[in-house]
Amino acid sequence: MLTERMERLIREMPKGENHIHIEGSIPTRTALRLAKRNKIVLPFDTETGMLDYIHTHCGNLDMFMVCDRLINSVCLHEEDYYDVVYDLGEDAKRQNIIYQELHLDYPLNEERGIPMDVVMRGYEAGRKAVLKDFGVELVFIAGIDRSQPPEKCTAFVKNLEPYLDMVDGIGMDCEEISYPCILHKEAYEIAGKMGLFKTAHAGEEGDCRNIWDALNVLGCQRIDHGVRAIDDPALVRELADRKILLAMCTRSNRRLFPTPADHAIKPLMAQGVICSVSSDDPPYVGDLLWEYQGLVEDLGFDEDTLITLARNSLEYSIKGQHHLPAFDEWVRNWKSQSTD
Ligand code: ADE
Ligand code: ZN
């Protein structure tokens, strides 16, 4: 049950977030402001109108990708990309997110002819301002659009070379069915040589074969979603033994896929798989506080499990481990307060 204490824990606990896409997370207020500034006509002109539109038009991953591209079309100039990251930082601060790994899905911008440098300069300036103004540490994961031809994805990775001081990881997202991750083996080999941390969306829409391949062919150190791992006991053992983080998003899964009432996160954690939770794309599925609340209300998670998830989001992050001492101190303090 979501008691007042649980709600306070979710709100006040310092949290990391390992899986959120900048382009899919443009806040409603920001999308409308940028649309006006850039004279982009959207099929809505209020914040509730945008949310209503999303709710009626995004029932599965393919529909989501259409919506994602539509709303992202409000970004044209460097200052637009800056504003999006800055406003996301403000939202992170409100939720006591201290460390956030953001997928930057540049290919969604490239397909509209926006030069890479425009996007990257805006994002990087936003990241610096977020640290200065809100004290939130942002880390970027560059996302391959796996529905694009492999040569294009390989070129994208090579083009990250001048941005290695701002990008720490490589990821892969967009539609999963028909685009198995092995298509992009070469892109991941190059990313590995460039020193990038490797993760990939797998087992969200596709099956556990795609998770095996992400681990063993691409050499991923993390899996985004990974829900379908639950179908293969050997894979569950492998993930647990190798301490591979599943960066899960239960609210997102429920919105985009017919998910059983009991989400796989519960049995996966019970079998020793390390998980964290994230929002994925907040305007579509709700923010990180909402994600944690769902774990309590829908899956009956207790206080200690929520604390474990938040700790995992830092311990198994790309570079947020330095936040652990302060996190542990916060938890000691919290536990010393009387329970109600
Ligand atoms: N891009 C943004 N959100 C995504 C998701 N849930 N699955 C695949 N690609 C995405
Ligand atoms: Zn995602």
mmCIF file of C-alpha atoms and ligand atoms in Angstrom:
data_model
loop_
_atom_site.group_PDB
_atom_site.id
_atom_site.type_symbol
_atom_site.label_atom_id
_atom_site.label_comp_id
_atom_site.label_asym_id
_atom_site.label_seq_id
_atom_site.Cartn_x
_atom_site.Cartn_y
_atom_site.Cartn_z
ATOM 1 C CA MET A 1 0.000 0.000 0.000
ATOM 2 C CA LEU A 2 1.224 3.488 -0.817
ATOM 3 C CA THR A 3 1.386 4.898 2.718
ATOM 4 C CA GLU A 4 2.323 8.483 3.454
ATOM 5 C CA ARG A 5 5.781 7.211 4.530
ATOM 6 C CA MET A 6 6.243 5.293 1.270
ATOM 7 C CA GLU A 7 5.257 8.360 -0.734
ATOM 8 C CA ARG A 8 7.770 10.415 1.222
ATOM 9 C CA LEU A 9 10.491 7.785 0.682
ATOM 10 C CA ILE A 10 9.869 7.793 -3.074
ATOM 11 C CA ARG A 11 9.924 11.578 -3.232
ATOM 12 C CA GLU A 12 12.816 12.306 -0.886
ATOM 13 C CA MET A 13 15.191 9.388 -1.533
ATOM 14 C CA PRO A 14 18.142 10.447 -3.730
ATOM 15 C CA LYS A 15 17.786 8.489 -6.957
ATOM 16 C CA GLY A 16 19.630 7.662 -10.125
ATOM 17 C CA GLU A 17 17.854 7.076 -13.428
ATOM 18 C CA ASN A 18 19.588 4.876 -16.006
ATOM 19 C CA HIS A 19 17.110 4.854 -18.890
ATOM 20 C CA ILE A 20 15.389 7.991 -20.213
ATOM 21 C CA HIS A 21 15.390 9.337 -23.783
ATOM 22 C CA ILE A 22 15.824 13.078 -24.271
ATOM 23 C CA GLU A 23 13.759 13.130 -27.482
ATOM 24 C CA GLY A 24 10.926 11.131 -25.928
ATOM 25 C CA SER A 25 10.957 13.194 -22.756
ATOM 26 C CA ILE A 26 10.456 16.751 -23.960
ATOM 27 C CA PRO A 27 8.273 18.158 -21.178
ATOM 28 C CA THR A 28 4.820 19.376 -22.219
ATOM 29 C CA ARG A 29 5.619 22.983 -21.224
ATOM 30 C CA THR A 30 8.831 22.891 -23.263
ATOM 31 C CA ALA A 31 7.261 21.304 -26.347
ATOM 32 C CA LEU A 32 4.573 23.993 -26.496
ATOM 33 C CA ARG A 33 7.054 26.814 -25.901
ATOM 34 C CA LEU A 34 9.393 25.582 -28.644
ATOM 35 C CA ALA A 35 6.547 24.941 -31.075
ATOM 36 C CA LYS A 36 5.467 28.553 -30.651
ATOM 37 C CA ARG A 37 9.012 29.903 -30.909
ATOM 38 C CA ASN A 38 9.766 27.900 -34.075
ATOM 39 C CA LYS A 39 6.297 28.247 -35.625
ATOM 40 C CA ILE A 40 5.762 24.484 -35.724
ATOM 41 C CA VAL A 41 2.127 23.475 -35.906
ATOM 42 C CA LEU A 42 1.301 20.542 -33.617
ATOM 43 C CA PRO A 43 -2.093 18.822 -33.421
ATOM 44 C CA PHE A 44 -2.566 20.300 -29.890
ATOM 45 C CA ASP A 45 -1.897 23.648 -28.249
ATOM 46 C CA THR A 46 -2.256 23.013 -24.522
ATOM 47 C CA GLU A 47 -0.441 20.754 -22.076
ATOM 48 C CA THR A 48 -3.535 18.670 -21.412
ATOM 49 C CA GLY A 49 -4.160 18.556 -25.168
ATOM 50 C CA MET A 50 -0.666 17.105 -25.659
ATOM 51 C CA LEU A 51 -1.217 14.475 -22.965
ATOM 52 C CA ASP A 52 -4.636 13.560 -24.408
ATOM 53 C CA TYR A 53 -3.095 13.274 -27.867
ATOM 54 C CA ILE A 54 -0.343 10.999 -26.548
ATOM 55 C CA HIS A 55 -2.819 8.806 -24.709
ATOM 56 C CA THR A 56 -4.973 8.289 -27.760
ATOM 57 C CA HIS A 57 -2.149 7.899 -30.292
ATOM 58 C CA CYS A 58 0.547 5.856 -28.546
ATOM 59 C CA GLY A 59 -0.749 2.372 -27.803
ATOM 60 C CA ASN A 60 2.286 0.435 -29.033
ATOM 61 C CA LEU A 61 5.963 0.930 -29.882
ATOM 62 C CA ASP A 62 5.399 1.754 -33.563
ATOM 63 C CA MET A 63 2.761 4.376 -32.715
ATOM 64 C CA PHE A 64 5.026 5.716 -29.986
ATOM 65 C CA MET A 65 7.859 6.220 -32.461
ATOM 66 C CA VAL A 66 5.541 8.232 -34.756
ATOM 67 C CA CYS A 67 4.475 10.452 -31.836
ATOM 68 C CA ASP A 68 8.068 10.756 -30.619
ATOM 69 C CA ARG A 69 9.166 12.029 -34.035
ATOM 70 C CA LEU A 70 6.228 14.446 -34.228
ATOM 71 C CA ILE A 71 6.886 16.079 -30.853
ATOM 72 C CA ASN A 72 10.643 16.144 -31.348
ATOM 73 C CA SER A 73 10.081 18.188 -34.516
ATOM 74 C CA VAL A 74 9.788 21.315 -32.310
ATOM 75 C CA CYS A 75 13.592 21.245 -31.889
ATOM 76 C CA LEU A 76 15.478 23.059 -34.629
ATOM 77 C CA HIS A 77 18.215 25.206 -33.114
ATOM 78 C CA GLU A 78 21.005 24.795 -30.579
ATOM 79 C CA GLU A 79 19.056 26.748 -27.944
ATOM 80 C CA ASP A 80 16.053 24.410 -28.373
ATOM 81 C CA TYR A 81 18.205 21.382 -27.503
ATOM 82 C CA TYR A 82 19.659 23.347 -24.591
ATOM 83 C CA ASP A 83 16.183 24.193 -23.307
ATOM 84 C CA VAL A 84 15.011 20.579 -23.441
ATOM 85 C CA VAL A 85 17.941 19.324 -21.348
ATOM 86 C CA TYR A 86 17.654 22.285 -18.970
ATOM 87 C CA ASP A 87 13.957 21.675 -18.358
ATOM 88 C CA LEU A 88 14.601 17.950 -17.896
ATOM 89 C CA GLY A 89 17.200 18.870 -15.279
ATOM 90 C CA GLU A 90 14.612 20.986 -13.468
ATOM 91 C CA ASP A 91 12.232 18.007 -13.467
ATOM 92 C CA ALA A 92 15.008 15.731 -12.207
ATOM 93 C CA LYS A 93 15.734 18.084 -9.311
ATOM 94 C CA ARG A 94 12.027 18.152 -8.365
ATOM 95 C CA GLN A 95 12.114 14.348 -8.079
ATOM 96 C CA ASN A 96 15.392 14.217 -6.130
ATOM 97 C CA ILE A 97 17.168 12.551 -9.031
ATOM 98 C CA ILE A 98 20.843 13.239 -8.406
ATOM 99 C CA TYR A 99 22.319 11.318 -11.338
ATOM 100 C CA GLN A 100 20.667 10.636 -14.697
ATOM 101 C CA GLU A 101 21.794 8.735 -17.788
ATOM 102 C CA LEU A 102 20.087 10.272 -20.810
ATOM 103 C CA HIS A 103 19.877 8.570 -24.192
ATOM 104 C CA LEU A 104 20.445 11.154 -26.891
ATOM 105 C CA ASP A 105 18.826 9.743 -29.996
ATOM 106 C CA TYR A 106 20.508 11.989 -32.558
ATOM 107 C CA PRO A 107 19.298 9.941 -35.586
ATOM 108 C CA LEU A 108 15.751 11.241 -34.901
ATOM 109 C CA ASN A 109 17.140 14.725 -35.455
ATOM 110 C CA GLU A 110 19.418 13.824 -38.332
ATOM 111 C CA GLU A 111 16.450 12.558 -40.347
ATOM 112 C CA ARG A 112 15.076 16.131 -40.228
ATOM 113 C CA GLY A 113 18.378 17.522 -41.499
ATOM 114 C CA ILE A 114 19.625 18.963 -38.194
ATOM 115 C CA PRO A 115 23.451 18.931 -38.108
ATOM 116 C CA MET A 116 24.995 16.835 -35.361
ATOM 117 C CA ASP A 117 26.991 19.738 -33.980
ATOM 118 C CA VAL A 118 23.851 21.832 -33.419
ATOM 119 C CA VAL A 119 22.261 19.068 -31.352
ATOM 120 C CA MET A 120 25.384 18.114 -29.431
ATOM 121 C CA ARG A 121 26.372 21.691 -28.559
ATOM 122 C CA GLY A 122 22.870 22.383 -27.245
ATOM 123 C CA TYR A 123 22.762 19.187 -25.188
ATOM 124 C CA GLU A 124 26.235 19.723 -23.755
ATOM 125 C CA ALA A 125 25.541 23.337 -22.749
ATOM 126 C CA GLY A 126 22.289 22.122 -21.152
ATOM 127 C CA ARG A 127 24.131 19.432 -19.244
ATOM 128 C CA LYS A 128 26.614 21.939 -17.792
ATOM 129 C CA ALA A 129 23.842 24.353 -16.793
ATOM 130 C CA VAL A 130 21.869 21.554 -15.112
ATOM 131 C CA LEU A 131 24.851 20.634 -12.955
ATOM 132 C CA LYS A 132 25.451 24.271 -12.039
ATOM 133 C CA ASP A 133 21.844 25.305 -11.384
ATOM 134 C CA PHE A 134 20.282 22.076 -10.068
ATOM 135 C CA GLY A 135 23.243 19.982 -8.910
ATOM 136 C CA VAL A 136 22.070 17.064 -11.093
ATOM 137 C CA GLU A 137 24.796 15.021 -12.834
ATOM 138 C CA LEU A 138 23.809 14.081 -16.387
ATOM 139 C CA VAL A 139 25.566 11.398 -18.451
ATOM 140 C CA PHE A 140 24.850 10.897 -22.154
ATOM 141 C CA ILE A 141 24.337 7.579 -23.955
ATOM 142 C CA ALA A 142 24.245 7.978 -27.749
ATOM 143 C CA GLY A 143 21.360 5.936 -29.163
ATOM 144 C CA ILE A 144 21.513 4.087 -32.468
ATOM 145 C CA ASP A 145 18.189 3.911 -34.337
ATOM 146 C CA ARG A 146 18.354 0.184 -35.066
ATOM 147 C CA SER A 147 15.743 0.453 -37.828
ATOM 148 C CA GLN A 148 18.334 2.283 -39.934
ATOM 149 C CA PRO A 149 20.770 0.382 -42.199
ATOM 150 C CA PRO A 150 23.864 -0.978 -40.393
ATOM 151 C CA GLU A 151 26.272 1.208 -42.449
ATOM 152 C CA LYS A 152 24.376 4.298 -41.321
ATOM 153 C CA CYS A 153 24.551 3.211 -37.676
ATOM 154 C CA THR A 154 28.270 2.495 -38.001
ATOM 155 C CA ALA A 155 28.792 5.966 -39.477
ATOM 156 C CA PHE A 156 26.836 7.475 -36.575
ATOM 157 C CA VAL A 157 29.156 5.803 -34.057
ATOM 158 C CA LYS A 158 32.261 6.975 -35.937
ATOM 159 C CA ASN A 159 30.824 10.502 -35.997
ATOM 160 C CA LEU A 160 30.791 10.494 -32.186
ATOM 161 C CA GLU A 161 34.593 10.745 -32.146
ATOM 162 C CA PRO A 162 34.677 14.565 -31.619
ATOM 163 C CA TYR A 163 32.137 14.261 -28.800
ATOM 164 C CA LEU A 164 33.810 11.650 -26.619
ATOM 165 C CA ASP A 165 34.254 14.144 -23.814
ATOM 166 C CA MET A 166 30.457 14.430 -23.502
ATOM 167 C CA VAL A 167 29.217 10.949 -24.497
ATOM 168 C CA ASP A 168 29.984 7.993 -22.216
ATOM 169 C CA GLY A 169 27.903 5.197 -23.676
ATOM 170 C CA ILE A 170 26.343 3.677 -26.762
ATOM 171 C CA GLY A 171 22.767 2.355 -26.826
ATOM 172 C CA MET A 172 20.298 1.058 -29.383
ATOM 173 C CA ASP A 173 16.574 1.714 -29.504
ATOM 174 C CA CYS A 174 13.464 2.288 -31.669
ATOM 175 C CA GLU A 175 11.487 -0.631 -33.163
ATOM 176 C CA GLU A 176 12.839 -4.047 -32.072
ATOM 177 C CA ILE A 177 10.822 -6.560 -34.111
ATOM 178 C CA SER A 178 12.509 -7.016 -37.537
ATOM 179 C CA TYR A 179 15.676 -5.256 -36.347
ATOM 180 C CA PRO A 180 17.692 -7.750 -34.257
ATOM 181 C CA CYS A 181 20.672 -6.253 -32.503
ATOM 182 C CA ILE A 182 23.182 -8.477 -34.341
ATOM 183 C CA LEU A 183 22.629 -6.239 -37.390
ATOM 184 C CA HIS A 184 24.757 -3.677 -35.591
ATOM 185 C CA LYS A 185 27.690 -5.818 -34.480
ATOM 186 C CA GLU A 186 30.208 -3.629 -36.309
ATOM 187 C CA ALA A 187 28.855 -0.409 -34.803
ATOM 188 C CA TYR A 188 29.272 -1.907 -31.320
ATOM 189 C CA GLU A 189 32.785 -3.140 -32.078
ATOM 190 C CA ILE A 190 33.772 0.377 -33.045
ATOM 191 C CA ALA A 191 32.018 1.844 -30.006
ATOM 192 C CA GLY A 192 33.940 -0.588 -27.782
ATOM 193 C CA LYS A 193 37.243 0.520 -29.311
ATOM 194 C CA MET A 194 36.234 4.123 -28.641
ATOM 195 C CA GLY A 195 35.880 3.250 -24.960
ATOM 196 C CA LEU A 196 32.107 3.651 -24.799
ATOM 197 C CA PHE A 197 30.015 1.769 -22.243
ATOM 198 C CA LYS A 198 27.664 -0.586 -24.133
ATOM 199 C CA THR A 199 23.966 -1.058 -23.551
ATOM 200 C CA ALA A 200 21.022 -1.946 -25.826
ATOM 201 C CA HIS A 201 17.237 -2.141 -25.709
ATOM 202 C CA ALA A 202 16.526 -5.859 -25.944
ATOM 203 C CA GLY A 203 13.717 -8.120 -24.849
ATOM 204 C CA GLU A 204 11.275 -5.214 -24.713
ATOM 205 C CA GLU A 205 9.275 -6.098 -27.821
ATOM 206 C CA GLY A 206 11.560 -8.872 -29.103
ATOM 207 C CA ASP A 207 12.384 -12.186 -27.452
ATOM 208 C CA CYS A 208 15.186 -13.463 -25.243
ATOM 209 C CA ARG A 209 17.364 -14.383 -28.259
ATOM 210 C CA ASN A 210 17.925 -10.643 -28.744
ATOM 211 C CA ILE A 211 19.100 -10.341 -25.134
ATOM 212 C CA TRP A 212 21.577 -13.228 -25.562
ATOM 213 C CA ASP A 213 22.918 -11.565 -28.700
ATOM 214 C CA ALA A 214 23.195 -8.157 -27.027
ATOM 215 C CA LEU A 215 25.318 -9.781 -24.319
ATOM 216 C CA ASN A 216 27.403 -12.220 -26.318
ATOM 217 C CA VAL A 217 27.626 -10.692 -29.795
ATOM 218 C CA LEU A 218 27.546 -6.973 -29.027
ATOM 219 C CA GLY A 219 29.285 -7.295 -25.652
ATOM 220 C CA CYS A 220 26.706 -5.224 -23.789
ATOM 221 C CA GLN A 221 27.399 -4.422 -20.150
ATOM 222 C CA ARG A 222 23.743 -3.574 -19.511
ATOM 223 C CA ILE A 223 20.347 -4.363 -21.029
ATOM 224 C CA ASP A 224 17.562 -1.805 -21.355
ATOM 225 C CA HIS A 225 14.181 -3.365 -20.489
ATOM 226 C CA GLY A 226 15.113 -7.058 -20.786
ATOM 227 C CA VAL A 227 11.592 -8.066 -19.753
ATOM 228 C CA ARG A 228 11.588 -11.215 -21.870
ATOM 229 C CA ALA A 229 14.621 -12.632 -20.034
ATOM 230 C CA ILE A 230 12.042 -14.201 -17.765
ATOM 231 C CA ASP A 231 11.220 -16.720 -20.532
ATOM 232 C CA ASP A 232 14.647 -18.398 -20.359
ATOM 233 C CA PRO A 233 15.947 -19.742 -17.010
ATOM 234 C CA ALA A 234 19.499 -20.064 -18.388
ATOM 235 C CA LEU A 235 19.452 -16.399 -19.380
ATOM 236 C CA VAL A 236 18.173 -15.383 -15.953
ATOM 237 C CA ARG A 237 21.119 -17.245 -14.377
ATOM 238 C CA GLU A 238 23.568 -15.667 -16.822
ATOM 239 C CA LEU A 239 22.326 -12.148 -16.067
ATOM 240 C CA ALA A 240 22.473 -12.783 -12.316
ATOM 241 C CA ASP A 241 25.941 -14.392 -12.423
ATOM 242 C CA ARG A 242 27.404 -11.637 -14.589
ATOM 243 C CA LYS A 243 25.700 -8.892 -12.548
ATOM 244 C CA ILE A 244 24.231 -7.325 -15.687
ATOM 245 C CA LEU A 245 21.901 -4.459 -14.836
ATOM 246 C CA LEU A 246 18.450 -4.549 -16.390
ATOM 247 C CA ALA A 247 17.374 -0.907 -16.729
ATOM 248 C CA MET A 248 13.650 -1.587 -16.555
ATOM 249 C CA CYS A 249 10.657 0.691 -17.116
ATOM 250 C CA THR A 250 7.513 -1.004 -15.871
ATOM 251 C CA ARG A 251 5.071 1.840 -16.601
ATOM 252 C CA SER A 252 6.417 2.171 -20.134
ATOM 253 C CA ASN A 253 6.011 -1.585 -20.721
ATOM 254 C CA ARG A 254 2.421 -1.463 -19.502
ATOM 255 C CA ARG A 255 1.606 1.407 -21.859
ATOM 256 C CA LEU A 256 3.256 0.021 -24.986
ATOM 257 C CA PHE A 257 2.746 -3.728 -24.608
ATOM 258 C CA PRO A 258 0.134 -6.080 -23.262
ATOM 259 C CA THR A 259 2.011 -6.926 -20.034
ATOM 260 C CA PRO A 260 0.758 -9.464 -17.522
ATOM 261 C CA ALA A 261 -0.462 -7.948 -14.232
ATOM 262 C CA ASP A 262 2.653 -9.283 -12.509
ATOM 263 C CA HIS A 263 5.552 -7.586 -14.311
ATOM 264 C CA ALA A 264 8.731 -9.672 -14.832
ATOM 265 C CA ILE A 265 10.769 -7.367 -12.588
ATOM 266 C CA LYS A 266 9.505 -9.157 -9.498
ATOM 267 C CA PRO A 267 10.505 -12.745 -10.373
ATOM 268 C CA LEU A 268 13.721 -11.507 -12.006
ATOM 269 C CA MET A 269 14.812 -9.741 -8.824
ATOM 270 C CA ALA A 270 13.758 -12.746 -6.755
ATOM 271 C CA GLN A 271 16.169 -14.843 -8.859
ATOM 272 C CA GLY A 272 19.069 -12.485 -8.236
ATOM 273 C CA VAL A 273 18.981 -10.313 -11.371
ATOM 274 C CA ILE A 274 20.092 -6.748 -10.675
ATOM 275 C CA CYS A 275 17.471 -4.231 -11.758
ATOM 276 C CA SER A 276 16.886 -0.510 -11.605
ATOM 277 C CA VAL A 277 13.790 1.384 -12.705
ATOM 278 C CA SER A 278 13.405 4.401 -14.956
ATOM 279 C CA SER A 279 10.683 6.390 -16.652
ATOM 280 C CA ASP A 280 11.848 5.887 -20.289
ATOM 281 C CA ASP A 281 9.746 8.736 -21.769
ATOM 282 C CA PRO A 282 7.942 10.697 -19.011
ATOM 283 C CA PRO A 283 5.245 12.589 -20.995
ATOM 284 C CA TYR A 284 4.073 9.255 -22.401
ATOM 285 C CA VAL A 285 4.262 7.097 -19.291
ATOM 286 C CA GLY A 286 4.761 9.339 -16.239
ATOM 287 C CA ASP A 287 7.870 10.387 -14.329
ATOM 288 C CA LEU A 288 10.227 8.418 -12.076
ATOM 289 C CA LEU A 289 8.154 9.069 -8.935
ATOM 290 C CA TRP A 290 5.165 7.583 -10.755
ATOM 291 C CA GLU A 291 7.287 4.586 -11.767
ATOM 292 C CA TYR A 292 8.261 3.895 -8.136
ATOM 293 C CA GLN A 293 4.670 4.405 -6.965
ATOM 294 C CA GLY A 294 3.509 1.811 -9.493
ATOM 295 C CA LEU A 295 5.912 -0.736 -8.034
ATOM 296 C CA VAL A 296 4.231 -0.320 -4.659
ATOM 297 C CA GLU A 297 0.644 -0.118 -5.862
ATOM 298 C CA ASP A 298 0.722 -2.738 -8.618
ATOM 299 C CA LEU A 299 3.438 -5.130 -7.459
ATOM 300 C CA GLY A 300 3.421 -4.705 -3.675
ATOM 301 C CA PHE A 301 7.120 -3.747 -3.428
ATOM 302 C CA ASP A 302 8.250 -2.876 0.086
ATOM 303 C CA GLU A 303 10.489 -0.100 1.374
ATOM 304 C CA ASP A 304 13.707 -2.140 1.303
ATOM 305 C CA THR A 305 13.162 -3.196 -2.310
ATOM 306 C CA LEU A 306 12.659 0.416 -3.392
ATOM 307 C CA ILE A 307 15.881 1.349 -1.607
ATOM 308 C CA THR A 308 17.706 -1.524 -3.363
ATOM 309 C CA LEU A 309 16.446 -0.339 -6.747
ATOM 310 C CA ALA A 310 17.597 3.232 -6.108
ATOM 311 C CA ARG A 311 20.982 1.995 -4.860
ATOM 312 C CA ASN A 312 21.374 -0.199 -7.968
ATOM 313 C CA SER A 313 20.714 2.831 -10.163
ATOM 314 C CA LEU A 314 23.927 4.339 -8.751
ATOM 315 C CA GLU A 315 26.080 1.275 -8.056
ATOM 316 C CA TYR A 316 25.568 -0.219 -11.529
ATOM 317 C CA SER A 317 25.554 3.117 -13.334
ATOM 318 C CA ILE A 318 28.192 4.196 -15.817
ATOM 319 C CA LYS A 319 29.862 6.701 -13.499
ATOM 320 C CA GLY A 320 27.589 7.527 -10.579
ATOM 321 C CA GLN A 321 29.215 5.320 -7.925
ATOM 322 C CA HIS A 322 30.714 8.344 -6.182
ATOM 323 C CA HIS A 323 27.173 9.192 -4.998
ATOM 324 C CA LEU A 324 26.948 5.960 -2.957
ATOM 325 C CA PRO A 325 28.405 7.177 0.360
ATOM 326 C CA ALA A 326 25.896 10.045 0.508
ATOM 327 C CA PHE A 327 23.103 7.685 -0.555
ATOM 328 C CA ASP A 328 23.979 5.184 2.188
ATOM 329 C CA GLU A 329 24.121 7.963 4.748
ATOM 330 C CA TRP A 330 20.699 9.162 3.639
ATOM 331 C CA VAL A 331 19.291 5.633 4.025
ATOM 332 C CA ARG A 332 20.810 5.240 7.536
ATOM 333 C CA ASN A 333 19.118 8.471 8.498
ATOM 334 C CA TRP A 334 15.823 7.414 6.982
ATOM 335 C CA LYS A 335 15.849 4.071 8.779
ATOM 336 C CA SER A 336 16.550 5.730 12.086
ATOM 337 C CA GLN A 337 13.284 7.654 11.750
ATOM 338 C CA SER A 338 10.346 5.856 13.327
ATOM 339 C CA THR A 339 8.209 3.724 11.018
ATOM 340 C CA ASP A 340 4.460 4.376 10.922
HETATM 341 N N1 ADE B 1 12.838 5.123 -27.750
HETATM 342 C C1 ADE B 1 12.260 5.810 -26.760
HETATM 343 N N2 ADE B 1 11.551 4.977 -25.981
HETATM 344 C C2 ADE B 1 11.696 3.733 -26.484
HETATM 345 C C3 ADE B 1 11.220 2.463 -26.132
HETATM 346 N N3 ADE B 1 10.420 2.279 -25.080
HETATM 347 N N4 ADE B 1 11.568 1.423 -26.897
HETATM 348 C C4 ADE B 1 12.358 1.582 -27.954
HETATM 349 N N5 ADE B 1 12.824 2.764 -28.337
HETATM 350 C C5 ADE B 1 12.505 3.843 -27.604
HETATM 351 ZN ZN ZN B 2 13.986 3.155 -23.784
#
